[in-house]
Coordinates of C-alpha atoms and ligand atoms in Angstrom, one line a residue:
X1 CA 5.0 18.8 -1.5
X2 CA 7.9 18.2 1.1
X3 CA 5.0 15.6 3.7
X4 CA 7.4 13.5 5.9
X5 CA 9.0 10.3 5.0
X6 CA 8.1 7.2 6.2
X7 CA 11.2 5.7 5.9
X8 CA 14.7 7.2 6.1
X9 CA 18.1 6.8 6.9
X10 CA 18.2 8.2 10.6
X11 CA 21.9 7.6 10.7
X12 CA 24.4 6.6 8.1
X13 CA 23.4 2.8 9.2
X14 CA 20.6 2.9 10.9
X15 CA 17.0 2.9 9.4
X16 CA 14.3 5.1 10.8
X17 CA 10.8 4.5 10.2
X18 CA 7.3 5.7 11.7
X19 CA 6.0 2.4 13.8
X20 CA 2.5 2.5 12.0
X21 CA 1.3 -0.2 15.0
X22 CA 1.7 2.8 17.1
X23 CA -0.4 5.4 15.4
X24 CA -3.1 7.3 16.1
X25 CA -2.4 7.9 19.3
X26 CA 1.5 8.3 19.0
X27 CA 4.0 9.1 16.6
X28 CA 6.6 7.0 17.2
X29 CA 9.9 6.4 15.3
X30 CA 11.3 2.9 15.2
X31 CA 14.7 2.5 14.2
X32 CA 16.3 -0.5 12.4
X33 CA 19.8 -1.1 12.7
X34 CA 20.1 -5.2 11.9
X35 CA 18.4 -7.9 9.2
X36 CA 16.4 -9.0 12.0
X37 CA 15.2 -5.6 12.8
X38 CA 13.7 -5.3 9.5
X39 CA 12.2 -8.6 9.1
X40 CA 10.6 -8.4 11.9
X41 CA 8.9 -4.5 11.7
X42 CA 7.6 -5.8 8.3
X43 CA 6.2 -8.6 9.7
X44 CA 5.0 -6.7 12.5
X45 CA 3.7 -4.0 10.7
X46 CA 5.7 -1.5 11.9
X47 CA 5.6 -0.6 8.3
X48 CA 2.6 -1.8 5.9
X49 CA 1.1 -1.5 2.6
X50 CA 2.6 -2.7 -0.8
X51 CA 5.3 0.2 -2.0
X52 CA 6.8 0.8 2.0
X53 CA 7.3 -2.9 2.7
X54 CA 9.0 -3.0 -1.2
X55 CA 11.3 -0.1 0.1
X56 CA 11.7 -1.2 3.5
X57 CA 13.0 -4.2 2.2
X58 CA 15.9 -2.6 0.1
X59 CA 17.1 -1.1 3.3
X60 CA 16.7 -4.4 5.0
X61 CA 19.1 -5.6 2.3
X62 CA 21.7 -2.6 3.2
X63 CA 21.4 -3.1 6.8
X64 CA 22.0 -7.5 6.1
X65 CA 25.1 -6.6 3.9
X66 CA 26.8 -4.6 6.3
X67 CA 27.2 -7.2 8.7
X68 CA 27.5 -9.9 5.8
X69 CA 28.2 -9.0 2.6
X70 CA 28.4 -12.3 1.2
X71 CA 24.7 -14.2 1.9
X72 CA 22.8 -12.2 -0.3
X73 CA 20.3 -15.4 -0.9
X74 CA 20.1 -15.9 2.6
X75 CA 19.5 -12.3 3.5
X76 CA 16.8 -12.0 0.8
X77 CA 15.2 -15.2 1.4
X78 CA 14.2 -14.2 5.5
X79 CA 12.6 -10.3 4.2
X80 CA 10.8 -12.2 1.1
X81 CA 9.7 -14.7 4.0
X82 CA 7.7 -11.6 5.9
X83 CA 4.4 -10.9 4.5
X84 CA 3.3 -13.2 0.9
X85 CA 0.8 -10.8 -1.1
X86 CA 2.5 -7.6 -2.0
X87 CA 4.8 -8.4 -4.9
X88 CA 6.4 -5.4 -4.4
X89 CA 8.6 -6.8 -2.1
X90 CA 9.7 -9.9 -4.0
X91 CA 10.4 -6.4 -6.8
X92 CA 12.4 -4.8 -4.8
X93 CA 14.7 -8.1 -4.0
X94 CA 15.3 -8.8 -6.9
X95 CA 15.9 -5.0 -8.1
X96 CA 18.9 -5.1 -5.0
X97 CA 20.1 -8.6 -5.3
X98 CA 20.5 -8.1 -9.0
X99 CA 22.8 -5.3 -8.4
X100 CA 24.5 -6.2 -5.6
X101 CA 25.8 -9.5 -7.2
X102 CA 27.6 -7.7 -9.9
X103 CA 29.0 -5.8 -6.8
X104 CA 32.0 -6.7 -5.2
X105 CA 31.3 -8.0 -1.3
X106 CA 33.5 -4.7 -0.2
X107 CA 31.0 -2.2 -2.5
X108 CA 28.1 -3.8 -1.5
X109 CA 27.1 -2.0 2.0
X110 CA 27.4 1.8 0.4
X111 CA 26.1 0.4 -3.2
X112 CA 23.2 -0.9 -1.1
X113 CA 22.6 2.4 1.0
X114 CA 22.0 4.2 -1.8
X115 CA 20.2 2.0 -3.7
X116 CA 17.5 2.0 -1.1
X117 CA 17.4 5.8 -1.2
X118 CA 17.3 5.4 -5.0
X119 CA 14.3 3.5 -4.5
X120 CA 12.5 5.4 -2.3
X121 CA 13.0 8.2 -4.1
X122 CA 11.5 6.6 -7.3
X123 CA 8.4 6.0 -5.0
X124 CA 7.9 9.1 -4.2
X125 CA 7.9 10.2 -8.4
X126 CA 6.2 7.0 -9.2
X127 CA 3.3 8.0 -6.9
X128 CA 2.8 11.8 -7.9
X129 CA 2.5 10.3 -11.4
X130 CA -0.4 8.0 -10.3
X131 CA -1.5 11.4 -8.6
X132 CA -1.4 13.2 -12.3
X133 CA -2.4 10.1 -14.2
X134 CA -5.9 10.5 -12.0
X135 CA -6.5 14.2 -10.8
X136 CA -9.3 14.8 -13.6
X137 CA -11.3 11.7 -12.8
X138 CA -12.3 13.6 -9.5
X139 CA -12.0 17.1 -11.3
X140 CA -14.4 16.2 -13.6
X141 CA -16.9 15.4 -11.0
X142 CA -16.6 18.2 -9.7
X143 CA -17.1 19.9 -12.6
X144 CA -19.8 18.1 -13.5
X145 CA -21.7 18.4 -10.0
X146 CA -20.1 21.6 -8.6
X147 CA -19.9 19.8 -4.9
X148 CA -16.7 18.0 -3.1
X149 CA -16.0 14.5 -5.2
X150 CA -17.2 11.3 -2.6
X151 CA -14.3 8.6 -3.1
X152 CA -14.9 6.0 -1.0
X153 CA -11.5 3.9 -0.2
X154 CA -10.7 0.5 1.6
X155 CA -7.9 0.3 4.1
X156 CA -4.4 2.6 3.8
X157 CA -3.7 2.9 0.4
X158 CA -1.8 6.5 1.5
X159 CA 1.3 8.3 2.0
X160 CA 1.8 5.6 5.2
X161 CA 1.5 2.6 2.4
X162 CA 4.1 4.0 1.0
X163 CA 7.1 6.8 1.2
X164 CA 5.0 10.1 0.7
X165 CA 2.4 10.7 -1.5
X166 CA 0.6 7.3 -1.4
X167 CA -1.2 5.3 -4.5
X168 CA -5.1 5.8 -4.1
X169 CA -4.8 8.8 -1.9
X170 CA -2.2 10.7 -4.6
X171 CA -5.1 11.8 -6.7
X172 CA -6.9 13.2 -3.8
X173 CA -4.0 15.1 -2.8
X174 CA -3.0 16.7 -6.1
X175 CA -6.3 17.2 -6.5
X176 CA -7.0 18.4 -2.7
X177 CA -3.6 21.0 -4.2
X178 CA -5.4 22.0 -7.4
X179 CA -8.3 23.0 -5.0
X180 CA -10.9 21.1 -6.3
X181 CA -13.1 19.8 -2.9
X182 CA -12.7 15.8 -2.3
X183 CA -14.8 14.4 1.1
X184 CA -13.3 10.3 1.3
X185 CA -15.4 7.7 3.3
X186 CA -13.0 5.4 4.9
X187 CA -13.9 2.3 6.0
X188 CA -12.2 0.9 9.2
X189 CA -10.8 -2.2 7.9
X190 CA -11.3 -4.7 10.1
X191 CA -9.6 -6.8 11.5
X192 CA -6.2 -4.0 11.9
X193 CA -8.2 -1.4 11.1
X194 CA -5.8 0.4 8.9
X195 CA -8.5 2.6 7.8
X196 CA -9.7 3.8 11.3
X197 CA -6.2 4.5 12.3
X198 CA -4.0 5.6 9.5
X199 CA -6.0 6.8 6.5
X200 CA -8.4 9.3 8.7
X201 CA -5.2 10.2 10.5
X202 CA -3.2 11.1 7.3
X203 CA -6.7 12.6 5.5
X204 CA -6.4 14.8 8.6
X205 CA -2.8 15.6 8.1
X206 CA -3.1 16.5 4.8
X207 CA -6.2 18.6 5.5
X208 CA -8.6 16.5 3.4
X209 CA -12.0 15.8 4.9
X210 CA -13.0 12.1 5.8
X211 CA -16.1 10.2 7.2
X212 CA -15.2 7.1 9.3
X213 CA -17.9 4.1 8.4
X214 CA -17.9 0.4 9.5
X215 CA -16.9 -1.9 6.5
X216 CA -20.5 -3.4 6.3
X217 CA -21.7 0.6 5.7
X218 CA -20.1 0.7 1.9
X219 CA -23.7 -0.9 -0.2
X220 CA -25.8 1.4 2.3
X221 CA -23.4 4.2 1.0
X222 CA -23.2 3.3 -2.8
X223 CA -27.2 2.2 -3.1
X224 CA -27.5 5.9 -1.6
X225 CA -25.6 7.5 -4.0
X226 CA -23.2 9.3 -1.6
X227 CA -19.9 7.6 -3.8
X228 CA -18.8 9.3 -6.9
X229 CA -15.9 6.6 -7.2
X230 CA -14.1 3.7 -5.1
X231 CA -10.7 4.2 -4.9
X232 CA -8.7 1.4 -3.5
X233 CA -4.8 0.6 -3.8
X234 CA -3.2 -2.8 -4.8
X235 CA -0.9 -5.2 -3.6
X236 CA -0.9 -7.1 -6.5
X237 CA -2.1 -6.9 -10.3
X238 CA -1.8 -10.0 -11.8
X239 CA -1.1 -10.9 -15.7
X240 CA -5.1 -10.7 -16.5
X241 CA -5.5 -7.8 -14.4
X242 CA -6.9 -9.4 -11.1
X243 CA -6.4 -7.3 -8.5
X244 CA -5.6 -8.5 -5.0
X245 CA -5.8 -5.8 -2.1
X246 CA -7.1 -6.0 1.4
X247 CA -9.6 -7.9 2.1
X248 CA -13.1 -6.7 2.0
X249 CA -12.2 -4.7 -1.4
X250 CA -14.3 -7.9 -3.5
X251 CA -17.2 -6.6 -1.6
X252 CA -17.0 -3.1 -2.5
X253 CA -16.2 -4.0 -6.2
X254 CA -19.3 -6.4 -7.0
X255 CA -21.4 -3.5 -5.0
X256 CA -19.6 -0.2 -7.3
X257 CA -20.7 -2.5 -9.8
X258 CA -24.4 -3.5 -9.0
X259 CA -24.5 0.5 -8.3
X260 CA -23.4 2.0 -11.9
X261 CA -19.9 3.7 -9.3
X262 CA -16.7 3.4 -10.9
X263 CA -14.2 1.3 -9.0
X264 CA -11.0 2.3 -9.8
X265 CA -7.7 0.4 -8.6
X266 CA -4.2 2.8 -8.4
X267 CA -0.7 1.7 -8.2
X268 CA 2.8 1.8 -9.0
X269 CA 4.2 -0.5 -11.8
X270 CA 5.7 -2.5 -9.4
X271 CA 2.8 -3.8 -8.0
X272 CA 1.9 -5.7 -11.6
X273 CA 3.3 -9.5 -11.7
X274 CA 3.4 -10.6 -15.5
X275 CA 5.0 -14.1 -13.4
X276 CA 1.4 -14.5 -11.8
X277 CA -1.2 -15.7 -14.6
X278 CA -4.5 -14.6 -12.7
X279 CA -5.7 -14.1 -8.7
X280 CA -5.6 -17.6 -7.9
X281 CA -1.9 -18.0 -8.7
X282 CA -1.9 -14.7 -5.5
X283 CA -0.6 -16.3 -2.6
X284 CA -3.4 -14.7 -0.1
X285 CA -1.9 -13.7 3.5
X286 CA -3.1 -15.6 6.5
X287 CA -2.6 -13.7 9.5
X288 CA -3.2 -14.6 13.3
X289 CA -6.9 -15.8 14.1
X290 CA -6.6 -13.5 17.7
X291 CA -7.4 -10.5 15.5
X292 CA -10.8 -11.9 14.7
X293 CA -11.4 -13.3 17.8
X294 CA -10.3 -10.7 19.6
X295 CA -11.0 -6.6 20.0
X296 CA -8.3 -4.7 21.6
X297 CA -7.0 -7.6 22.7
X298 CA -10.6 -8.8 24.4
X299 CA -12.5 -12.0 23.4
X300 CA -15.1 -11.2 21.2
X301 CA -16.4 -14.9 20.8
X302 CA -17.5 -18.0 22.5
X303 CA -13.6 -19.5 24.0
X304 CA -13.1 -22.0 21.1
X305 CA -14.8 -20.6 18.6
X306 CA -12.8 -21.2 14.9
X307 CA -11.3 -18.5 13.1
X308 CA -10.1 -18.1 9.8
X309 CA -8.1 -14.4 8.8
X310 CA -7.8 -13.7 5.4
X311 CA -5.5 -10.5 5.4
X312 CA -6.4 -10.0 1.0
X313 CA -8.9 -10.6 -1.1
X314 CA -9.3 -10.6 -5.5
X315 CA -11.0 -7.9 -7.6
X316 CA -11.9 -9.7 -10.5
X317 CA -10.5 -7.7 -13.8
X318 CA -14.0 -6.8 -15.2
X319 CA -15.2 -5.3 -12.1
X320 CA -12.0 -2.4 -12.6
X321 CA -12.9 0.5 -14.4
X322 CA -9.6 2.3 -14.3
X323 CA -6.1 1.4 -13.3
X324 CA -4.2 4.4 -12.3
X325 CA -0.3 3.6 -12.5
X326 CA 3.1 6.1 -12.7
X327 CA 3.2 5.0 -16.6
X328 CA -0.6 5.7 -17.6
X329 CA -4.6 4.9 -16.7
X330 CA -5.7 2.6 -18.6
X331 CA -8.6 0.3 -18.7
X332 CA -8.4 -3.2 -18.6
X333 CA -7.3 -3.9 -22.1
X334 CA -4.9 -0.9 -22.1
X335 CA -3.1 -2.4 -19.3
X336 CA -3.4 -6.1 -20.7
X337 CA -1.8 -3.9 -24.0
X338 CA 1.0 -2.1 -21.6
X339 CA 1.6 -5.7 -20.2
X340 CA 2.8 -7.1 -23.6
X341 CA 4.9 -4.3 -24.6
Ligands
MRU401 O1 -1.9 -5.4 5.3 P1 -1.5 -4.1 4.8 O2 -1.8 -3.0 5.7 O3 0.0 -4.1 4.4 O4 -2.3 -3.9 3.5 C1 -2.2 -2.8 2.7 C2 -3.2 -2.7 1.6 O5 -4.0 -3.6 1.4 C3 -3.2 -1.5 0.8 O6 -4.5 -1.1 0.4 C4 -2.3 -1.9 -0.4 O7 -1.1 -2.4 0.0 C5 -2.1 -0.9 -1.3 S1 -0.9 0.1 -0.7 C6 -0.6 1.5 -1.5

């Protein structure tokens, strides 16, 4: 459907990427030309959100093995070291390293170019295929009710969490194509308010319609019956189906729940971990205790106050109704079923 890229080759050894820490209020490109570059826009959040940080990785790799094509450990070991919860990127390591040690250290720098292309590329298919996989869950709402399917969402699970079409937002936009009417509450997503300032700007973008709420406002919405479904991404599904995403997403399951709302959990294959047993084995992203105390960069507590800054949270498996991935939806014991095959 030809949206921009998030990440691309800019030059034939430079990476370019949209610096998501700039958005709203400016589109700015970042370009990567070094290791460090890359390890430290992921960390940043330049780039964010399971499948980018997976991709942005592999061109990490490319950009490390052009200036040393011999420490592919070493290389690996500093992007793998950047943000924990998203197993995606630990995927797409492995994926590269894999390859590029049956590689000879000569090969490796246009092997690894275009391996990170490769990869991006697969994101893009992986993600329309979660977009077919769940088009008729909001068509036949609308079918049913004859007024624009409510999705509520939790932070960027879009087209900026990933290369272009985005995991929980590629339904909305195949279906937003098909024309069948979608209206998505977005919560802000506290404390980097992803929500606020990426998922209403790419809703906008994309010309879907969007109501901006505080993250406290999603039981007031669900006990009123303005959600059809909940619609939230994934940065990892472990072996029993946990689900580990931003935090805040618990809160809105055990609420879809209490309400009779489905809550339905989309993402690409890559995001499963058959290695992790269940959402305690997740390793859960602590992130610098200034966001809490802090708005905008101005105290918003008492000078000393403690802080703790959980950046993910688990979905227990029995509170997902549906798990939209580029193989198939399933529910929980179809994807406990796809997870043995
Ligand atoms: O901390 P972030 O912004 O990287 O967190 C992103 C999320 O939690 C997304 O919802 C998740 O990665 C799914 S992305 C398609």
């Amino acid at each position: 459907m030809g949206r921009p890229r998030t990440i691309w080759w800019e030059t034939p050894d430079t990476v370019g990427v949209i610096d998501q820490t700039r958005l709203p209020h400016d589109h700015v490109v970042a370009e990567w030309r070094t290791l460090d570059d890359a390890c430290q826009g992921i960390s940043s959040m330049q780039v964010r959100g399971a499948p980018l940080i997976g991709v942005a990785a592999a061109h990490g790799m490319a950009l490390a093995v052009r200036a040393d094509p011999v420490d592919l450990d070493g290389a690996a070991g500093r992007l793998a070291a950047t943000r924990p919860t998203a197993v995606n990127l630990r995927w797409a390591l492995d994926r590269v390293t894999a390859v590029l040690a049956d590689t000879s250290p000569e090969e490796r720098w246009t092997v690894a170019h275009h391996l990170a292309t490769t990869m991006a590329d697969d994101d893009v298919a992986a993600c329309r295929r979660i977009g077919d996989a769940g088009v008729d869950l909001l068509a036949d709402v609308h079918a049913r009710t004859g007024r624009p399917v409510q999705v509520m969402t939790h932070c960027n699970a879009g087209r900026l969490a990933c290369v272009e079409w985005g995991t929980a937002t590629a339904p909305i936009y195949v279906a937003h194509e098909q024309g069948v009417p979608v209206h998505v509450w977005v919560s802000e997503t506290r404390p980097r308010n992803q929500g606020a300032a990426l998922t209403t700007w790419e809703l906008a973008e994309a010309g879907v319609p969007s109501t901006l709420v505080v993250d406290n406002a999603a039981g007031h919405l669900l006990r009123a019956g303005a959600v059809d479904l909940v619609l939230v991404g994934a940065d990892r599904i472990a072996a029993n189906g946990d689900v580990a995403n931003k935090v805040g997403t618990s809160l809105k399951a055990i609420a879809a729940r209490h309400h009779g709302v489905p809550f339905v959990v989309a993402a690409p294959w890559s995001t499963v971990d058959p290695a992790c047993p269940d959402g305690d084995a997740v390793p859960i992203e602590e992130r610098d205790t200034a966001e809490v105390l802090e708005l905008a960069g101005t105290p918003t507590a008492p000078p000393g106050t403690a802080a703790r800054n959980w950046a993910f949270d688990v979905t227990a498996a029995d509170l997902v109704d549906r798990y939209l991935t580029d193989v198939g939806a399933f529910d929980l014991d179809g994807l406990l079923g796809a997870l043995q095959r």
